[in-house]
PDB file of C-alpha atoms in Angstrom:
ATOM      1  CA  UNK A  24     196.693 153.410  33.877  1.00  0.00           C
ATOM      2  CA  UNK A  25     195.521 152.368  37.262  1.00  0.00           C
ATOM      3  CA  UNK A  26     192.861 155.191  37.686  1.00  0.00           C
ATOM      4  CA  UNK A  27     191.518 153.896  34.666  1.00  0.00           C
ATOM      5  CA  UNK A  28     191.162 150.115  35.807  1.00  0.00           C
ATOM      6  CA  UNK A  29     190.197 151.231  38.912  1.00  0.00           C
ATOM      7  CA  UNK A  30     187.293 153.310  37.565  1.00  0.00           C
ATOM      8  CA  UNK A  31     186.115 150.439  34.869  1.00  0.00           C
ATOM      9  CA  UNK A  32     185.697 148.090  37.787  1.00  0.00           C
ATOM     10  CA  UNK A  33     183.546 150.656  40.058  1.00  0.00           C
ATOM     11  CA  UNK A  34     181.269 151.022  36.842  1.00  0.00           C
ATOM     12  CA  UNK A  35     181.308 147.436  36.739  1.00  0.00           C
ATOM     13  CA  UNK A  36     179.912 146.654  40.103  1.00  0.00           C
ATOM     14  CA  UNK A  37     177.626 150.132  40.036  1.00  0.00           C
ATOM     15  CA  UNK A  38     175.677 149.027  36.976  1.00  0.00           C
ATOM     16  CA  UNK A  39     175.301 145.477  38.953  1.00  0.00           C
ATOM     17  CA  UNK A  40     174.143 146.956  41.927  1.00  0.00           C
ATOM     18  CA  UNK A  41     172.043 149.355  40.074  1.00  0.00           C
ATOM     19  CA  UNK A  42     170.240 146.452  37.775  1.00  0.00           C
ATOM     20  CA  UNK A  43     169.754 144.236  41.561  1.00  0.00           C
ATOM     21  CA  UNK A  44     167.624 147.359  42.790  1.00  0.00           C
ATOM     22  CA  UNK A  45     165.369 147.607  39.842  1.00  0.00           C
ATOM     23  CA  UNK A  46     164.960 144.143  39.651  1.00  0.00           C
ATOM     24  CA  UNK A  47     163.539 144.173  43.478  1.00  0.00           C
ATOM     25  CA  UNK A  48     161.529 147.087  42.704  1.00  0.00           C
ATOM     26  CA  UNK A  49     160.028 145.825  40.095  1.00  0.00           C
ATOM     27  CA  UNK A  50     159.166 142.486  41.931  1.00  0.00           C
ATOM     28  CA  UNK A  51     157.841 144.313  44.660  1.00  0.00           C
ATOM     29  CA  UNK A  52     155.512 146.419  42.109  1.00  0.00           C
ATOM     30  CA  UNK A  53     154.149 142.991  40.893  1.00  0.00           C
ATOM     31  CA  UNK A  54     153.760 141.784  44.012  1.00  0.00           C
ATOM     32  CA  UNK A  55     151.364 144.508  44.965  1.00  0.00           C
ATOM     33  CA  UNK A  56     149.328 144.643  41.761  1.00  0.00           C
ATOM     34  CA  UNK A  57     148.962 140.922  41.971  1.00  0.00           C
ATOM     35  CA  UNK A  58     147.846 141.499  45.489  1.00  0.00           C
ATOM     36  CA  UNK A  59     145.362 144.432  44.269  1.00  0.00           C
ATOM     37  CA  UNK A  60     143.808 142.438  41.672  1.00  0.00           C
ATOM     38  CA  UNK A  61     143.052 139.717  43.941  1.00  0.00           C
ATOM     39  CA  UNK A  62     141.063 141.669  46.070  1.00  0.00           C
ATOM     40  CA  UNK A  63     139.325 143.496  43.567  1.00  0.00           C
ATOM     41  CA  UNK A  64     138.116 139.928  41.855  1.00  0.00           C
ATOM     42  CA  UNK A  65     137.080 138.758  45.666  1.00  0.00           C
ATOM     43  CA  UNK A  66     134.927 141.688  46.261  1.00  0.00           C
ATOM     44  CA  UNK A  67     133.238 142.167  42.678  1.00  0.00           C
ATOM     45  CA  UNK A  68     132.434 137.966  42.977  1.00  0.00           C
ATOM     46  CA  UNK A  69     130.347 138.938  46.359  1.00  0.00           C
ATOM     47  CA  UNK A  70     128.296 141.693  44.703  1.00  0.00           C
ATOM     48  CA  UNK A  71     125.180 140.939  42.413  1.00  0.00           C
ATOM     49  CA  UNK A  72     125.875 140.866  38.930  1.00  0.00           C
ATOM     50  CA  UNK A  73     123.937 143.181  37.186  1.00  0.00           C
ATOM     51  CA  UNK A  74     122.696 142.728  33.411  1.00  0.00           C
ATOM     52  CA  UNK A  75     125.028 143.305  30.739  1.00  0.00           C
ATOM     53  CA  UNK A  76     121.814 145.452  29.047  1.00  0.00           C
ATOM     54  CA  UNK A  77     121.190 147.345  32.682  1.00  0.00           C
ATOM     55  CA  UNK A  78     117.374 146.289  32.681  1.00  0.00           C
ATOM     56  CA  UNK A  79     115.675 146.006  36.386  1.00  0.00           C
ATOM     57  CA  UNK A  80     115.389 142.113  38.272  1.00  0.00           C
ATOM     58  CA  UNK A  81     111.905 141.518  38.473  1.00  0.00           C
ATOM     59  CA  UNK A  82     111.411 138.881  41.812  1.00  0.00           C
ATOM     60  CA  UNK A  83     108.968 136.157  40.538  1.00  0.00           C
ATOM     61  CA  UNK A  84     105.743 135.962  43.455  1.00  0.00           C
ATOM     62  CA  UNK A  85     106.124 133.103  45.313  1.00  0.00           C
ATOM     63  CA  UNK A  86     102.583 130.776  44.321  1.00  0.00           C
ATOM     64  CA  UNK A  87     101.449 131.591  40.999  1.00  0.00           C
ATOM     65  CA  UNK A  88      98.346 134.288  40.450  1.00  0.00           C
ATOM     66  CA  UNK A  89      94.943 133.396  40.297  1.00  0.00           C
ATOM     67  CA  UNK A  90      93.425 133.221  36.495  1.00  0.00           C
ATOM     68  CA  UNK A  91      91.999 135.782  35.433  1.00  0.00           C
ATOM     69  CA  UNK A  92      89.413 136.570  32.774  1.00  0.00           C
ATOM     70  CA  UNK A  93      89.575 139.178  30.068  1.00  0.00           C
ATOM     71  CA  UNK A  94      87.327 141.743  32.491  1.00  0.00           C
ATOM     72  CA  UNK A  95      90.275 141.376  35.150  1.00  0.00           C
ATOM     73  CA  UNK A  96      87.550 139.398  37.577  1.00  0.00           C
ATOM     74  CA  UNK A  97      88.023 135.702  38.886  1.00  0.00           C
ATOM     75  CA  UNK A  98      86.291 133.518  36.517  1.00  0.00           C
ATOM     76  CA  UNK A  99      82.903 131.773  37.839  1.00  0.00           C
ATOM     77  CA  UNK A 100      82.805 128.797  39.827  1.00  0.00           C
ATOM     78  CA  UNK A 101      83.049 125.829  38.332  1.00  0.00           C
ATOM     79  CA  UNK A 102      79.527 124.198  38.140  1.00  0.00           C
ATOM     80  CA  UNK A 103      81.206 120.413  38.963  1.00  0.00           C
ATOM     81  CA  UNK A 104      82.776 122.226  41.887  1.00  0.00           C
ATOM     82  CA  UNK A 105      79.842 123.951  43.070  1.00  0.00           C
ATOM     83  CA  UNK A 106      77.969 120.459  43.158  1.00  0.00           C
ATOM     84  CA  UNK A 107      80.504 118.687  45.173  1.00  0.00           C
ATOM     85  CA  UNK A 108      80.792 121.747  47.716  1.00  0.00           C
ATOM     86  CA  UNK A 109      77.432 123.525  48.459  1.00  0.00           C
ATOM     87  CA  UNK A 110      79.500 125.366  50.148  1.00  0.00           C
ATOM     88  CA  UNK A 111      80.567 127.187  46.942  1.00  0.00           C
ATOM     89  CA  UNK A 112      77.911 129.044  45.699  1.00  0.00           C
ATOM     90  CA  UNK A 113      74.960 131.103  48.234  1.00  0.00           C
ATOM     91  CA  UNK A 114      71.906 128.872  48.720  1.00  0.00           C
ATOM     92  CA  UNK A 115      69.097 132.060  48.389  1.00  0.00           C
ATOM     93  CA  UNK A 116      66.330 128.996  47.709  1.00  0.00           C
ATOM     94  CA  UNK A 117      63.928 130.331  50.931  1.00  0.00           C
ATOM     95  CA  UNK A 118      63.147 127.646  53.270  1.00  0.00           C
ATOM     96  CA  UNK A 119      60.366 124.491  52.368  1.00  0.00           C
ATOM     97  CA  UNK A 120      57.452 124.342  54.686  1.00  0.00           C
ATOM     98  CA  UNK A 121      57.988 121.671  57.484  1.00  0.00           C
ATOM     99  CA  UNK A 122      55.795 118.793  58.596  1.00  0.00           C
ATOM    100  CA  UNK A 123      55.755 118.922  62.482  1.00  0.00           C
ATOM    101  CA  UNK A 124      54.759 115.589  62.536  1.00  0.00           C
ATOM    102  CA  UNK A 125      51.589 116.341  64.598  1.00  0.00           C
ATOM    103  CA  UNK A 126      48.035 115.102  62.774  1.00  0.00           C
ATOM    104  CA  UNK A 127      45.256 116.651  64.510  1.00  0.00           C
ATOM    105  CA  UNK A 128      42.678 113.800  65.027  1.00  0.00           C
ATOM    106  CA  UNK A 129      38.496 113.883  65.217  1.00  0.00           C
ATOM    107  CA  UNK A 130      37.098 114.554  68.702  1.00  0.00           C
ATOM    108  CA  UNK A 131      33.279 114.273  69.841  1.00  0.00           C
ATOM    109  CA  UNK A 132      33.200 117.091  71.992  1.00  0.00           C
ATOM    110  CA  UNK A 133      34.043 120.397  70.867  1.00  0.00           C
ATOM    111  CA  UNK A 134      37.009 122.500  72.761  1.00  0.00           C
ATOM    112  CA  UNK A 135      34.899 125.860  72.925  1.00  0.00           C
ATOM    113  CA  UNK A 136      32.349 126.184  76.528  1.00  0.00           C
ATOM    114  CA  UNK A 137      29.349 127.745  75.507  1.00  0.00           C
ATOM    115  CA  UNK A 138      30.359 131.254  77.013  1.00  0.00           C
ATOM    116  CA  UNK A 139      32.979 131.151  74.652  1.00  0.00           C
ATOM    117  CA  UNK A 140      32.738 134.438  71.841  1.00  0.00           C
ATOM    118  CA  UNK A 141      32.803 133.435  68.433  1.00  0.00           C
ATOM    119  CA  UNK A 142      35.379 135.372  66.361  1.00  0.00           C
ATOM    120  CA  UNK A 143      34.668 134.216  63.035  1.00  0.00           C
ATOM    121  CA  UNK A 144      33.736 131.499  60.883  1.00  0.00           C
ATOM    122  CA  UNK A 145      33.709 129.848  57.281  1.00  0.00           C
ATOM    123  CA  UNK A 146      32.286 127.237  55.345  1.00  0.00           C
ATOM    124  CA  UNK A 147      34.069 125.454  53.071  1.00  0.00           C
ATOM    125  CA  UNK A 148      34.781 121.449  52.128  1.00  0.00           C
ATOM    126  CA  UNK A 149      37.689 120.508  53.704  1.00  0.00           C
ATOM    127  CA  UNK A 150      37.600 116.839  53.640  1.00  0.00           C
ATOM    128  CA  UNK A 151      37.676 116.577  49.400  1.00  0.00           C
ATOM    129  CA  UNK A 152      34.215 114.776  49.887  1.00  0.00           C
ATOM    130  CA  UNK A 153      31.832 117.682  48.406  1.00  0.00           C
ATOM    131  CA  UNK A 154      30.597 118.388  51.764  1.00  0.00           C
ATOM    132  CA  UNK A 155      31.261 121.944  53.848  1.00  0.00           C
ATOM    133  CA  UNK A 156      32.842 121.737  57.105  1.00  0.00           C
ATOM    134  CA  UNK A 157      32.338 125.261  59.497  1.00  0.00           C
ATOM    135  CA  UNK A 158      36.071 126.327  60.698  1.00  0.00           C
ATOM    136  CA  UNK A 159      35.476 128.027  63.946  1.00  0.00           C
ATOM    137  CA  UNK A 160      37.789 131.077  65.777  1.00  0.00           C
ATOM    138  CA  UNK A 161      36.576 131.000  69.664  1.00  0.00           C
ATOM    139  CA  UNK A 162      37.904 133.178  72.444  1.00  0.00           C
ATOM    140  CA  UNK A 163      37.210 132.675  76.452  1.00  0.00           C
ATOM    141  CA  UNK A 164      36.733 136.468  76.488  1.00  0.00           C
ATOM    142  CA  UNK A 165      33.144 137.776  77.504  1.00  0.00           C
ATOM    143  CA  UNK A 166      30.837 140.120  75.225  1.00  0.00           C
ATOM    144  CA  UNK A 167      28.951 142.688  77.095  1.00  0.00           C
ATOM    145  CA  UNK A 168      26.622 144.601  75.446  1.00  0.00           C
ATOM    146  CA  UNK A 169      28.060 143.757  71.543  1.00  0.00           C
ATOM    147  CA  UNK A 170      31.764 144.169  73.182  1.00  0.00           C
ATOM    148  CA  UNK A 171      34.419 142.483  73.677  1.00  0.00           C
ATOM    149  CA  UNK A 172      36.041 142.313  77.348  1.00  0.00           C
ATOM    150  CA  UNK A 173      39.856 141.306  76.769  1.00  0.00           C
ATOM    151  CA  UNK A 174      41.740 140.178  79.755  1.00  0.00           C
ATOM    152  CA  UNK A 175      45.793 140.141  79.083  1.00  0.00           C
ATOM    153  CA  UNK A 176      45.586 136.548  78.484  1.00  0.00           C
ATOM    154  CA  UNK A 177      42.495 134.449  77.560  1.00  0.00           C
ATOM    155  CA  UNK A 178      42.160 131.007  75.975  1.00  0.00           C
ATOM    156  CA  UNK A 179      41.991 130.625  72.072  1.00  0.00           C
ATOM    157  CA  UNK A 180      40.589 127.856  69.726  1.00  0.00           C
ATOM    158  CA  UNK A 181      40.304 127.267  66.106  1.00  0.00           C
ATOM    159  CA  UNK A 182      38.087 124.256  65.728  1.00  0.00           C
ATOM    160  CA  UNK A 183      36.764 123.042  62.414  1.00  0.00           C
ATOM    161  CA  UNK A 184      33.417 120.717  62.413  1.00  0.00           C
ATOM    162  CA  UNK A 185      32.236 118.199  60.196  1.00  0.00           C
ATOM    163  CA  UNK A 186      28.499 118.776  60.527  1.00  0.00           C
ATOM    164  CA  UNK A 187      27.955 115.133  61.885  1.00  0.00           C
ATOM    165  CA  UNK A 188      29.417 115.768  65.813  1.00  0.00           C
ATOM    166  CA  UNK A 189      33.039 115.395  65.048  1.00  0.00           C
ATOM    167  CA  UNK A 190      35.407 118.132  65.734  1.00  0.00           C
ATOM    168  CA  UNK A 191      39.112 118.590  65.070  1.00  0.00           C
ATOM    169  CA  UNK A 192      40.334 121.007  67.923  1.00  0.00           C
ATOM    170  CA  UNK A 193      43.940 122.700  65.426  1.00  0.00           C
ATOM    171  CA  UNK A 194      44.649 125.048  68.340  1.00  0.00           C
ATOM    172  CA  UNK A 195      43.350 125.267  72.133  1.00  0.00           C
ATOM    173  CA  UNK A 196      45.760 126.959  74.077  1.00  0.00           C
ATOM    174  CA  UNK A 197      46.040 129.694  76.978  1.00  0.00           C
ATOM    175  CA  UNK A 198      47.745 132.759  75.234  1.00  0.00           C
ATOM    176  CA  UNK A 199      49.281 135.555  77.253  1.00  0.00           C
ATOM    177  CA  UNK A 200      49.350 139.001  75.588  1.00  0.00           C
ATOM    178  CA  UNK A 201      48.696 137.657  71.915  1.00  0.00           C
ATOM    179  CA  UNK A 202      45.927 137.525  69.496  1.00  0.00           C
ATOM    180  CA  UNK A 203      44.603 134.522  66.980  1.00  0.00           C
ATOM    181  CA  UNK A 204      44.146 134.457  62.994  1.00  0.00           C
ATOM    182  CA  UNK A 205      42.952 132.158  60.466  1.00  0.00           C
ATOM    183  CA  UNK A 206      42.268 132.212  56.975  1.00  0.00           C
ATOM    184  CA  UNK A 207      41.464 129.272  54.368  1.00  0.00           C
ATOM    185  CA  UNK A 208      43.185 128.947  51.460  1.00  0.00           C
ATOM    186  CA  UNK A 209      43.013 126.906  47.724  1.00  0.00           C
ATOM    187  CA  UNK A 210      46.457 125.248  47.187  1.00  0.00           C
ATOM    188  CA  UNK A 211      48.005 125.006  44.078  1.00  0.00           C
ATOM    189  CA  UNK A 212      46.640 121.112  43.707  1.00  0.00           C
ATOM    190  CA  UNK A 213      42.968 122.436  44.592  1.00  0.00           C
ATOM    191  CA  UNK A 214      43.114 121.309  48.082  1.00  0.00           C
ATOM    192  CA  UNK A 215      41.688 123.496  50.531  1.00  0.00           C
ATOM    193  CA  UNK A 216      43.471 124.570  53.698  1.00  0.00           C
ATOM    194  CA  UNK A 217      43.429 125.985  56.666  1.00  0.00           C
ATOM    195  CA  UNK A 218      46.426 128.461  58.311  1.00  0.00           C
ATOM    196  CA  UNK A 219      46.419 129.731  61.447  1.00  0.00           C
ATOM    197  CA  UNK A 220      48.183 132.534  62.279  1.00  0.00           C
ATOM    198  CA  UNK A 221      49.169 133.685  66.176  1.00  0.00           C
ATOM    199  CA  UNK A 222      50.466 136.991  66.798  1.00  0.00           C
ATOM    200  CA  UNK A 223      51.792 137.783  70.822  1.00  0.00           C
ATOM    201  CA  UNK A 224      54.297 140.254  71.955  1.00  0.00           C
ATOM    202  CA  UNK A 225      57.444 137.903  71.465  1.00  0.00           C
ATOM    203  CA  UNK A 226      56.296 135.455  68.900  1.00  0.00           C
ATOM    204  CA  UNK A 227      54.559 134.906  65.094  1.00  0.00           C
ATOM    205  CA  UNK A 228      54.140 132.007  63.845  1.00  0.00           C
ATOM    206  CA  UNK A 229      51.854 130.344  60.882  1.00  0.00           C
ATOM    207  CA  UNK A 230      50.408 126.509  60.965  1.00  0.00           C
ATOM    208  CA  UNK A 231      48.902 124.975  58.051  1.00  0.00           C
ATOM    209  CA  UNK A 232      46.796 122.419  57.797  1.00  0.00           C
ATOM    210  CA  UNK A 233      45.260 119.880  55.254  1.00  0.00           C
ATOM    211  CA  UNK A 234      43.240 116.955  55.638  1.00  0.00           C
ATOM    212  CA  UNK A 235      44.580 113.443  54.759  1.00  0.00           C
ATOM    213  CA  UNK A 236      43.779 109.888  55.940  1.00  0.00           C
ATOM    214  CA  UNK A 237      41.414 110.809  58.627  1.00  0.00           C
ATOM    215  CA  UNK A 238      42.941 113.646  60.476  1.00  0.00           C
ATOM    216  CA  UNK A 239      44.597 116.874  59.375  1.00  0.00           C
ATOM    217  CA  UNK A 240      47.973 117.240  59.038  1.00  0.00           C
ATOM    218  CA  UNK A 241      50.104 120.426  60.487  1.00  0.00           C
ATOM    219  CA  UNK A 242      52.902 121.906  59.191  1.00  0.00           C
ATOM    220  CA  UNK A 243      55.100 124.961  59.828  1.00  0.00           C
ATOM    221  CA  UNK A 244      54.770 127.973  57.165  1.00  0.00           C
ATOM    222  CA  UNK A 245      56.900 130.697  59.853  1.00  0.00           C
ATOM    223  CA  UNK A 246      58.223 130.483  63.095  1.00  0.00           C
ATOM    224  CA  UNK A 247      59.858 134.032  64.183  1.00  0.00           C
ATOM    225  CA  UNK A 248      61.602 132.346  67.663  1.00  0.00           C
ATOM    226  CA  UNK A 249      61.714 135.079  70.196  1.00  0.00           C
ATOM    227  CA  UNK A 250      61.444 138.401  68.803  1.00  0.00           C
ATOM    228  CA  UNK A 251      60.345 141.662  70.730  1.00  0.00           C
ATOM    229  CA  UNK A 252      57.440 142.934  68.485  1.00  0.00           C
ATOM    230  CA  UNK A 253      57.425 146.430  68.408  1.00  0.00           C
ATOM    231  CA  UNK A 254      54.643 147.241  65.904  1.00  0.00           C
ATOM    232  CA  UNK A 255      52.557 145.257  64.027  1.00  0.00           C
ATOM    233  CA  UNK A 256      49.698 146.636  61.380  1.00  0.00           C
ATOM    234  CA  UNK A 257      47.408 143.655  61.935  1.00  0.00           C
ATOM    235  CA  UNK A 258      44.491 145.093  63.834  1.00  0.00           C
ATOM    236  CA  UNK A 259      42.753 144.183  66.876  1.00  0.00           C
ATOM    237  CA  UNK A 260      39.567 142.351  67.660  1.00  0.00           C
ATOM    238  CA  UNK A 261      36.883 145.189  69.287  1.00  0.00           C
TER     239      UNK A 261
END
């Protein structure tokens, strides 16, 4: 009778120690899957989320593109814009003709010495009054027998005269290596003109000039600056 109350109490106290150890396991278990969780929420909130539908992030460029038209080229420039910045557009207009502010003025002696060799000459009325004036080419270079003797450098004038002892001296000048032109021209008013072209190793250039209010007015067709001429298919005086 006491083995049997002995045993029914050590059953007793087995089952109680028995239920206290799975009650700690069990609350160390949920401790550490707790713990697990945790983590697992901590690092999946620090990576990107991805889209539910798996489709690829596109980043957005930072300024917005330039419009396009429907040939995939940048549109034209506006014509407002192109007026308010010249800038804008390429000016290809070629460059107007420019006044040098010099009017050549009448003269009563005549810039040519009389051992001066006449290039060439033309009549034509210059002064709008019906009357011809003779436009003169003179060079200080001597003729011998129907020749010309060129030095490198020699003095050139284009002179025109009115007929009456007046003489307008457009060029009288000491050229070095170089060589003298004109030619008279009809304008597109009906004026006549006069251009005068010089020609030298390191330089072209082209005057024009018209008559108005008693002398004749030059202006600039070409300068070239300095330039190193290395052929030019204008001939040569003989």
């Amino acid at each position: 009778m006491w083995t049997g109350r002995v045993k029914g109490l050590f059953m007793k106290r087995f089952f109680k120690i028995f239920g206290a150890v799975v009650l700690a396991v069990a609350l160390v278990s949920g401790g550490y899957f707790m713990g697990t969780q945790a983590g697992k929420d901590s690092i999946s909130s620090a990576l990107p989320k991805v889209s539910v539908n798996n489709e690829a992030l596109i980043a957005e460029p930072s300024g917005a593109p330039e419009p396009m038209d429907d040939a995939g080229e940048n549109p034209p420039i506006n014509q407002n814009e192109a007026e308010e910045n010249p800038q804008a557009q390429e000016d290809n207009t070629a460059a107007e003709p420019e006044k040098t502010g010099r009017t050549v003025v009448k003269s009563d002696q005549s810039a040519a010495e009389s051992t001066w060799t006449t290039i060439g000459e033309y009549d034509c009325d210059l002064f709008g009054n019906g009357e011809n004036a003779t436009i003169s080419l003179y060079t200080s270079a001597q003729t011998e027998d129907g020749e010309i003797i060129w030095d490198d450098s020699q003095n050139w004038a284009v002179e025109i005269s009115d007929g009456e002892g007046g003489y307008y001296d457009l060029l009288d000048k000491y050229i070095s290596n170089g060589t003298v032109y004109f030619e008279v021209n009809e304008l597109e008013d009906g004026e006549n003109a006069v251009t005068v072209f010089v020609k030298t190793g390191s330089s072209f250039e082209a005057k024009q000039y018209t008559y108005s209010d008693g002398g004749f007015v030059e202006t600039t067709l070409y300068n070239s600056g300095s330039i190193n001429t290395m052929y030019s298919s204008l001939p040569d005086y003989q």
